[in-house]
Amino acid sequence: TNRFVQGTPLKKGVNKDLWHIYYKICDRGEWLPSQRLTVDREINKYPAALQDETGNFWVFWSAFYQIDGKSVSQIKLTIL
């Protein structure tokens, strides 16, 4: 028997969204929809965040670029 639900067929390859970083906000006890933090086409991994004394969140992550066939990493930062 077929245990899979009919729908959109799976595609081979990497979906660009797999390499983005998302965040969520809890507003008055309710979680809002996910928001995409990264917008560039590089591979984004290893996010880390901290909150400062003013309430801002500092989010750091590694972005990986392909340069001459080699993967080169760069630390990125955004403040929310």
PDB file of N, CA and C in Angstrom:
ATOM      1  N   THR A   1       0.832  -1.190   0.000  1.00  0.00           N
ATOM      2  CA  THR A   1       0.000   0.000   0.000  1.00  0.00           C
ATOM      3  C   THR A   1       0.870   1.244   0.000  1.00  0.00           C
ATOM      4  N   ASN A   2       0.352   2.303  -0.594  1.00  0.00           N
ATOM      5  CA  ASN A   2       1.062   3.575  -0.646  1.00  0.00           C
ATOM      6  C   ASN A   2       0.721   4.382   0.601  1.00  0.00           C
ATOM      7  N   ARG A   3       1.710   4.662   1.433  1.00  0.00           N
ATOM      8  CA  ARG A   3       1.484   5.403   2.674  1.00  0.00           C
ATOM      9  C   ARG A   3       1.722   6.896   2.510  1.00  0.00           C
ATOM     10  N   PHE A   4       2.075   7.339   1.324  1.00  0.00           N
ATOM     11  CA  PHE A   4       2.386   8.744   1.110  1.00  0.00           C
ATOM     12  C   PHE A   4       1.152   9.501   0.645  1.00  0.00           C
ATOM     13  N   VAL A   5       1.021  10.723   1.090  1.00  0.00           N
ATOM     14  CA  VAL A   5      -0.101  11.565   0.693  1.00  0.00           C
ATOM     15  C   VAL A   5       0.218  12.200  -0.649  1.00  0.00           C
ATOM     16  N   GLN A   6      -0.750  12.202  -1.544  1.00  0.00           N
ATOM     17  CA  GLN A   6      -0.555  12.830  -2.846  1.00  0.00           C
ATOM     18  C   GLN A   6      -0.394  14.338  -2.672  1.00  0.00           C
ATOM     19  N   GLY A   7       0.460  14.930  -3.457  1.00  0.00           N
ATOM     20  CA  GLY A   7       0.683  16.372  -3.381  1.00  0.00           C
ATOM     21  C   GLY A   7       1.796  16.764  -4.319  1.00  0.00           C
ATOM     22  N   THR A   8       2.486  17.818  -3.992  1.00  0.00           N
ATOM     23  CA  THR A   8       3.589  18.292  -4.814  1.00  0.00           C
ATOM     24  C   THR A   8       4.726  17.283  -4.760  1.00  0.00           C
ATOM     25  N   PRO A   9       5.229  16.836  -5.906  1.00  0.00           N
ATOM     26  CA  PRO A   9       6.318  15.865  -5.890  1.00  0.00           C
ATOM     27  C   PRO A   9       7.595  16.470  -5.320  1.00  0.00           C
ATOM     28  N   LEU A  10       8.390  15.611  -4.685  1.00  0.00           N
ATOM     29  CA  LEU A  10       9.680  16.054  -4.160  1.00  0.00           C
ATOM     30  C   LEU A  10      10.626  16.309  -5.318  1.00  0.00           C
ATOM     31  N   LYS A  11      11.478  17.301  -5.174  1.00  0.00           N
ATOM     32  CA  LYS A  11      12.444  17.637  -6.214  1.00  0.00           C
ATOM     33  C   LYS A  11      13.838  17.457  -5.651  1.00  0.00           C
ATOM     34  N   LYS A  12      14.720  16.953  -6.467  1.00  0.00           N
ATOM     35  CA  LYS A  12      16.110  16.818  -6.046  1.00  0.00           C
ATOM     36  C   LYS A  12      16.776  18.177  -6.081  1.00  0.00           C
ATOM     37  N   GLY A  13      17.823  18.333  -5.281  1.00  0.00           N
ATOM     38  CA  GLY A  13      18.545  19.596  -5.242  1.00  0.00           C
ATOM     39  C   GLY A  13      18.246  20.345  -3.959  1.00  0.00           C
ATOM     40  N   VAL A  14      18.945  21.416  -3.769  1.00  0.00           N
ATOM     41  CA  VAL A  14      18.814  22.199  -2.542  1.00  0.00           C
ATOM     42  C   VAL A  14      17.841  23.341  -2.773  1.00  0.00           C
ATOM     43  N   ASN A  15      16.889  23.457  -1.900  1.00  0.00           N
ATOM     44  CA  ASN A  15      15.959  24.583  -1.919  1.00  0.00           C
ATOM     45  C   ASN A  15      16.675  25.773  -1.298  1.00  0.00           C
ATOM     46  N   LYS A  16      16.637  26.926  -1.954  1.00  0.00           N
ATOM     47  CA  LYS A  16      17.354  28.101  -1.447  1.00  0.00           C
ATOM     48  C   LYS A  16      16.936  28.463  -0.025  1.00  0.00           C
ATOM     49  N   ASP A  17      15.670  28.201   0.329  1.00  0.00           N
ATOM     50  CA  ASP A  17      15.201  28.551   1.667  1.00  0.00           C
ATOM     51  C   ASP A  17      15.860  27.719   2.756  1.00  0.00           C
ATOM     52  N   LEU A  18      16.457  26.590   2.412  1.00  0.00           N
ATOM     53  CA  LEU A  18      17.097  25.750   3.422  1.00  0.00           C
ATOM     54  C   LEU A  18      18.296  26.436   4.060  1.00  0.00           C
ATOM     55  N   TRP A  19      18.842  27.441   3.425  1.00  0.00           N
ATOM     56  CA  TRP A  19      20.053  28.084   3.918  1.00  0.00           C
ATOM     57  C   TRP A  19      19.792  29.469   4.500  1.00  0.00           C
ATOM     58  N   HIS A  20      18.548  29.794   4.751  1.00  0.00           N
ATOM     59  CA  HIS A  20      18.217  31.068   5.375  1.00  0.00           C
ATOM     60  C   HIS A  20      17.984  30.880   6.863  1.00  0.00           C
ATOM     61  N   ILE A  21      18.073  31.967   7.598  1.00  0.00           N
ATOM     62  CA  ILE A  21      17.828  31.952   9.043  1.00  0.00           C
ATOM     63  C   ILE A  21      16.546  32.730   9.302  1.00  0.00           C
ATOM     64  N   TYR A  22      15.682  32.154  10.110  1.00  0.00           N
ATOM     65  CA  TYR A  22      14.390  32.749  10.446  1.00  0.00           C
ATOM     66  C   TYR A  22      14.334  33.045  11.940  1.00  0.00           C
ATOM     67  N   TYR A  23      13.434  33.954  12.327  1.00  0.00           N
ATOM     68  CA  TYR A  23      13.197  34.223  13.742  1.00  0.00           C
ATOM     69  C   TYR A  23      11.708  34.405  13.971  1.00  0.00           C
ATOM     70  N   LYS A  24      11.304  34.270  15.232  1.00  0.00           N
ATOM     71  CA  LYS A  24       9.900  34.473  15.611  1.00  0.00           C
ATOM     72  C   LYS A  24       9.857  35.425  16.793  1.00  0.00           C
ATOM     73  N   ILE A  25       8.750  36.144  16.923  1.00  0.00           N
ATOM     74  CA  ILE A  25       8.541  37.087  18.023  1.00  0.00           C
ATOM     75  C   ILE A  25       7.302  36.650  18.791  1.00  0.00           C
ATOM     76  N   CYS A  26       7.421  36.664  20.119  1.00  0.00           N
ATOM     77  CA  CYS A  26       6.275  36.392  20.976  1.00  0.00           C
ATOM     78  C   CYS A  26       5.724  37.741  21.436  1.00  0.00           C
ATOM     79  N   ASP A  27       4.494  38.050  21.035  1.00  0.00           N
ATOM     80  CA  ASP A  27       3.862  39.330  21.354  1.00  0.00           C
ATOM     81  C   ASP A  27       2.660  39.070  22.261  1.00  0.00           C
ATOM     82  N   ARG A  28       2.775  39.493  23.502  1.00  0.00           N
ATOM     83  CA  ARG A  28       1.715  39.314  24.494  1.00  0.00           C
ATOM     84  C   ARG A  28       1.282  37.858  24.608  1.00  0.00           C
ATOM     85  N   GLY A  29       2.270  36.964  24.645  1.00  0.00           N
ATOM     86  CA  GLY A  29       1.989  35.545  24.819  1.00  0.00           C
ATOM     87  C   GLY A  29       1.604  34.793  23.559  1.00  0.00           C
ATOM     88  N   GLU A  30       1.584  35.466  22.414  1.00  0.00           N
ATOM     89  CA  GLU A  30       1.227  34.813  21.152  1.00  0.00           C
ATOM     90  C   GLU A  30       2.398  34.900  20.179  1.00  0.00           C
ATOM     91  N   TRP A  31       2.763  33.752  19.591  1.00  0.00           N
ATOM     92  CA  TRP A  31       3.857  33.720  18.633  1.00  0.00           C
ATOM     93  C   TRP A  31       3.384  34.209  17.275  1.00  0.00           C
ATOM     94  N   LEU A  32       4.097  35.185  16.737  1.00  0.00           N
ATOM     95  CA  LEU A  32       3.802  35.724  15.409  1.00  0.00           C
ATOM     96  C   LEU A  32       4.435  34.824  14.346  1.00  0.00           C
ATOM     97  N   PRO A  33       4.018  34.939  13.082  1.00  0.00           N
ATOM     98  CA  PRO A  33       4.607  34.110  12.021  1.00  0.00           C
ATOM     99  C   PRO A  33       6.117  34.334  11.900  1.00  0.00           C
ATOM    100  N   SER A  34       6.803  33.319  11.410  1.00  0.00           N
ATOM    101  CA  SER A  34       8.253  33.394  11.199  1.00  0.00           C
ATOM    102  C   SER A  34       8.600  34.503  10.218  1.00  0.00           C
ATOM    103  N   GLN A  35       9.729  35.153  10.477  1.00  0.00           N
ATOM    104  CA  GLN A  35      10.259  36.191   9.593  1.00  0.00           C
ATOM    105  C   GLN A  35      11.648  35.757   9.139  1.00  0.00           C
ATOM    106  N   ARG A  36      11.948  35.967   7.866  1.00  0.00           N
ATOM    107  CA  ARG A  36      13.275  35.604   7.376  1.00  0.00           C
ATOM    108  C   ARG A  36      14.259  36.703   7.731  1.00  0.00           C
ATOM    109  N   LEU A  37      15.353  36.325   8.353  1.00  0.00           N
ATOM    110  CA  LEU A  37      16.391  37.267   8.760  1.00  0.00           C
ATOM    111  C   LEU A  37      17.392  37.506   7.629  1.00  0.00           C
ATOM    112  N   THR A  38      17.782  36.457   6.938  1.00  0.00           N
ATOM    113  CA  THR A  38      18.795  36.566   5.885  1.00  0.00           C
ATOM    114  C   THR A  38      18.125  36.747   4.528  1.00  0.00           C
ATOM    115  N   VAL A  39      18.785  37.500   3.652  1.00  0.00           N
ATOM    116  CA  VAL A  39      18.215  37.764   2.331  1.00  0.00           C
ATOM    117  C   VAL A  39      19.174  37.418   1.194  1.00  0.00           C
ATOM    118  N   ASP A  40      20.456  37.336   1.463  1.00  0.00           N
ATOM    119  CA  ASP A  40      21.431  37.039   0.414  1.00  0.00           C
ATOM    120  C   ASP A  40      21.366  35.568   0.031  1.00  0.00           C
ATOM    121  N   ARG A  41      22.048  35.218  -1.066  1.00  0.00           N
ATOM    122  CA  ARG A  41      21.981  33.848  -1.574  1.00  0.00           C
ATOM    123  C   ARG A  41      23.090  32.948  -1.045  1.00  0.00           C
ATOM    124  N   GLU A  42      23.896  33.399  -0.113  1.00  0.00           N
ATOM    125  CA  GLU A  42      24.933  32.528   0.424  1.00  0.00           C
ATOM    126  C   GLU A  42      24.318  31.534   1.412  1.00  0.00           C
ATOM    127  N   ILE A  43      25.116  30.564   1.821  1.00  0.00           N
ATOM    128  CA  ILE A  43      24.687  29.598   2.829  1.00  0.00           C
ATOM    129  C   ILE A  43      24.853  30.255   4.194  1.00  0.00           C
ATOM    130  N   ASN A  44      23.795  30.268   4.989  1.00  0.00           N
ATOM    131  CA  ASN A  44      23.806  30.891   6.317  1.00  0.00           C
ATOM    132  C   ASN A  44      23.611  29.811   7.373  1.00  0.00           C
ATOM    133  N   LYS A  45      24.545  29.730   8.338  1.00  0.00           N
ATOM    134  CA  LYS A  45      24.500  28.679   9.360  1.00  0.00           C
ATOM    135  C   LYS A  45      24.938  29.226  10.713  1.00  0.00           C
ATOM    136  N   TYR A  46      24.699  28.423  11.730  1.00  0.00           N
ATOM    137  CA  TYR A  46      25.213  28.618  13.092  1.00  0.00           C
ATOM    138  C   TYR A  46      24.789  29.940  13.735  1.00  0.00           C
ATOM    139  N   PRO A  47      23.494  30.245  13.778  1.00  0.00           N
ATOM    140  CA  PRO A  47      23.072  31.493  14.427  1.00  0.00           C
ATOM    141  C   PRO A  47      23.260  31.442  15.938  1.00  0.00           C
ATOM    142  N   ALA A  48      23.539  32.591  16.510  1.00  0.00           N
ATOM    143  CA  ALA A  48      23.620  32.773  17.966  1.00  0.00           C
ATOM    144  C   ALA A  48      23.091  34.167  18.268  1.00  0.00           C
ATOM    145  N   ALA A  49      22.435  34.317  19.415  1.00  0.00           N
ATOM    146  CA  ALA A  49      21.837  35.614  19.742  1.00  0.00           C
ATOM    147  C   ALA A  49      22.026  35.931  21.212  1.00  0.00           C
ATOM    148  N   LEU A  50      22.042  37.229  21.506  1.00  0.00           N
ATOM    149  CA  LEU A  50      22.049  37.695  22.890  1.00  0.00           C
ATOM    150  C   LEU A  50      21.215  38.960  22.967  1.00  0.00           C
ATOM    151  N   GLN A  51      20.707  39.234  24.153  1.00  0.00           N
ATOM    152  CA  GLN A  51      19.896  40.430  24.369  1.00  0.00           C
ATOM    153  C   GLN A  51      20.694  41.400  25.221  1.00  0.00           C
ATOM    154  N   ASP A  52      20.768  42.673  24.785  1.00  0.00           N
ATOM    155  CA  ASP A  52      21.508  43.671  25.556  1.00  0.00           C
ATOM    156  C   ASP A  52      20.591  44.339  26.584  1.00  0.00           C
ATOM    157  N   GLU A  53      21.163  45.261  27.353  1.00  0.00           N
ATOM    158  CA  GLU A  53      20.419  45.901  28.444  1.00  0.00           C
ATOM    159  C   GLU A  53      19.283  46.802  27.963  1.00  0.00           C
ATOM    160  N   THR A  54      19.292  47.181  26.675  1.00  0.00           N
ATOM    161  CA  THR A  54      18.211  48.019  26.139  1.00  0.00           C
ATOM    162  C   THR A  54      17.071  47.194  25.541  1.00  0.00           C
ATOM    163  N   GLY A  55      17.236  45.869  25.514  1.00  0.00           N
ATOM    164  CA  GLY A  55      16.204  44.990  24.972  1.00  0.00           C
ATOM    165  C   GLY A  55      16.431  44.561  23.536  1.00  0.00           C
ATOM    166  N   ASN A  56      17.462  45.104  22.883  1.00  0.00           N
ATOM    167  CA  ASN A  56      17.774  44.700  21.508  1.00  0.00           C
ATOM    168  C   ASN A  56      18.400  43.313  21.491  1.00  0.00           C
ATOM    169  N   PHE A  57      18.117  42.557  20.436  1.00  0.00           N
ATOM    170  CA  PHE A  57      18.749  41.258  20.227  1.00  0.00           C
ATOM    171  C   PHE A  57      19.830  41.402  19.169  1.00  0.00           C
ATOM    172  N   TRP A  58      21.017  40.929  19.495  1.00  0.00           N
ATOM    173  CA  TRP A  58      22.138  40.903  18.565  1.00  0.00           C
ATOM    174  C   TRP A  58      22.225  39.472  18.039  1.00  0.00           C
ATOM    175  N   VAL A  59      22.062  39.310  16.727  1.00  0.00           N
ATOM    176  CA  VAL A  59      22.075  37.982  16.119  1.00  0.00           C
ATOM    177  C   VAL A  59      23.308  37.874  15.224  1.00  0.00           C
ATOM    178  N   PHE A  60      24.127  36.874  15.503  1.00  0.00           N
ATOM    179  CA  PHE A  60      25.343  36.597  14.740  1.00  0.00           C
ATOM    180  C   PHE A  60      25.151  35.273  14.005  1.00  0.00           C
ATOM    181  N   TRP A  61      25.774  35.122  12.840  1.00  0.00           N
ATOM    182  CA  TRP A  61      25.770  33.846  12.140  1.00  0.00           C
ATOM    183  C   TRP A  61      26.927  33.819  11.161  1.00  0.00           C
ATOM    184  N   SER A  62      27.200  32.642  10.634  1.00  0.00           N
ATOM    185  CA  SER A  62      28.238  32.466   9.621  1.00  0.00           C
ATOM    186  C   SER A  62      27.592  32.391   8.250  1.00  0.00           C
ATOM    187  N   ALA A  63      28.120  33.159   7.313  1.00  0.00           N
ATOM    188  CA  ALA A  63      27.686  33.116   5.918  1.00  0.00           C
ATOM    189  C   ALA A  63      28.837  32.531   5.108  1.00  0.00           C
ATOM    190  N   PHE A  64      28.521  31.602   4.227  1.00  0.00           N
ATOM    191  CA  PHE A  64      29.536  30.923   3.430  1.00  0.00           C
ATOM    192  C   PHE A  64      29.356  31.278   1.959  1.00  0.00           C
ATOM    193  N   TYR A  65      30.423  31.787   1.352  1.00  0.00           N
ATOM    194  CA  TYR A  65      30.442  32.179  -0.056  1.00  0.00           C
ATOM    195  C   TYR A  65      31.329  31.216  -0.830  1.00  0.00           C
ATOM    196  N   GLN A  66      31.055  31.053  -2.111  1.00  0.00           N
ATOM    197  CA  GLN A  66      31.920  30.282  -2.996  1.00  0.00           C
ATOM    198  C   GLN A  66      32.794  31.260  -3.773  1.00  0.00           C
ATOM    199  N   ILE A  67      34.101  31.185  -3.562  1.00  0.00           N
ATOM    200  CA  ILE A  67      35.057  32.032  -4.270  1.00  0.00           C
ATOM    201  C   ILE A  67      36.115  31.126  -4.882  1.00  0.00           C
ATOM    202  N   ASP A  68      36.214  31.146  -6.190  1.00  0.00           N
ATOM    203  CA  ASP A  68      37.155  30.288  -6.921  1.00  0.00           C
ATOM    204  C   ASP A  68      37.015  28.826  -6.517  1.00  0.00           C
ATOM    205  N   GLY A  69      35.783  28.378  -6.328  1.00  0.00           N
ATOM    206  CA  GLY A  69      35.525  26.983  -5.989  1.00  0.00           C
ATOM    207  C   GLY A  69      35.748  26.620  -4.536  1.00  0.00           C
ATOM    208  N   LYS A  70      36.087  27.592  -3.705  1.00  0.00           N
ATOM    209  CA  LYS A  70      36.329  27.329  -2.283  1.00  0.00           C
ATOM    210  C   LYS A  70      35.264  28.021  -1.445  1.00  0.00           C
ATOM    211  N   SER A  71      34.903  27.380  -0.342  1.00  0.00           N
ATOM    212  CA  SER A  71      33.929  27.958   0.582  1.00  0.00           C
ATOM    213  C   SER A  71      34.652  28.879   1.562  1.00  0.00           C
ATOM    214  N   VAL A  72      34.248  30.145   1.587  1.00  0.00           N
ATOM    215  CA  VAL A  72      34.858  31.147   2.464  1.00  0.00           C
ATOM    216  C   VAL A  72      33.779  31.650   3.412  1.00  0.00           C
ATOM    217  N   SER A  73      34.081  31.656   4.718  1.00  0.00           N
ATOM    218  CA  SER A  73      33.069  32.076   5.691  1.00  0.00           C
ATOM    219  C   SER A  73      33.276  33.525   6.122  1.00  0.00           C
ATOM    220  N   GLN A  74      32.174  34.126   6.540  1.00  0.00           N
ATOM    221  CA  GLN A  74      32.185  35.494   7.047  1.00  0.00           C
ATOM    222  C   GLN A  74      31.182  35.556   8.195  1.00  0.00           C
ATOM    223  N   ILE A  75      31.549  36.221   9.285  1.00  0.00           N
ATOM    224  CA  ILE A  75      30.631  36.424  10.405  1.00  0.00           C
ATOM    225  C   ILE A  75      29.728  37.606  10.070  1.00  0.00           C
ATOM    226  N   LYS A  76      28.421  37.417  10.246  1.00  0.00           N
ATOM    227  CA  LYS A  76      27.455  38.486   9.984  1.00  0.00           C
ATOM    228  C   LYS A  76      26.753  38.850  11.287  1.00  0.00           C
ATOM    229  N   LEU A  77      26.187  40.065  11.328  1.00  0.00           N
ATOM    230  CA  LEU A  77      25.497  40.571  12.514  1.00  0.00           C
ATOM    231  C   LEU A  77      24.310  41.407  12.086  1.00  0.00           C
ATOM    232  N   THR A  78      23.214  41.254  12.799  1.00  0.00           N
ATOM    233  CA  THR A  78      22.096  42.178  12.676  1.00  0.00           C
ATOM    234  C   THR A  78      21.529  42.407  14.072  1.00  0.00           C
ATOM    235  N   ILE A  79      20.973  43.572  14.295  1.00  0.00           N
ATOM    236  CA  ILE A  79      20.397  43.921  15.594  1.00  0.00           C
ATOM    237  C   ILE A  79      18.893  44.069  15.409  1.00  0.00           C
ATOM    238  N   LEU A  80      18.145  43.342  16.212  1.00  0.00           N
ATOM    239  CA  LEU A  80      16.676  43.382  16.146  1.00  0.00           C
ATOM    240  C   LEU A  80      16.132  44.092  17.358  1.00  0.00           C
TER     241      LEU A  80
END
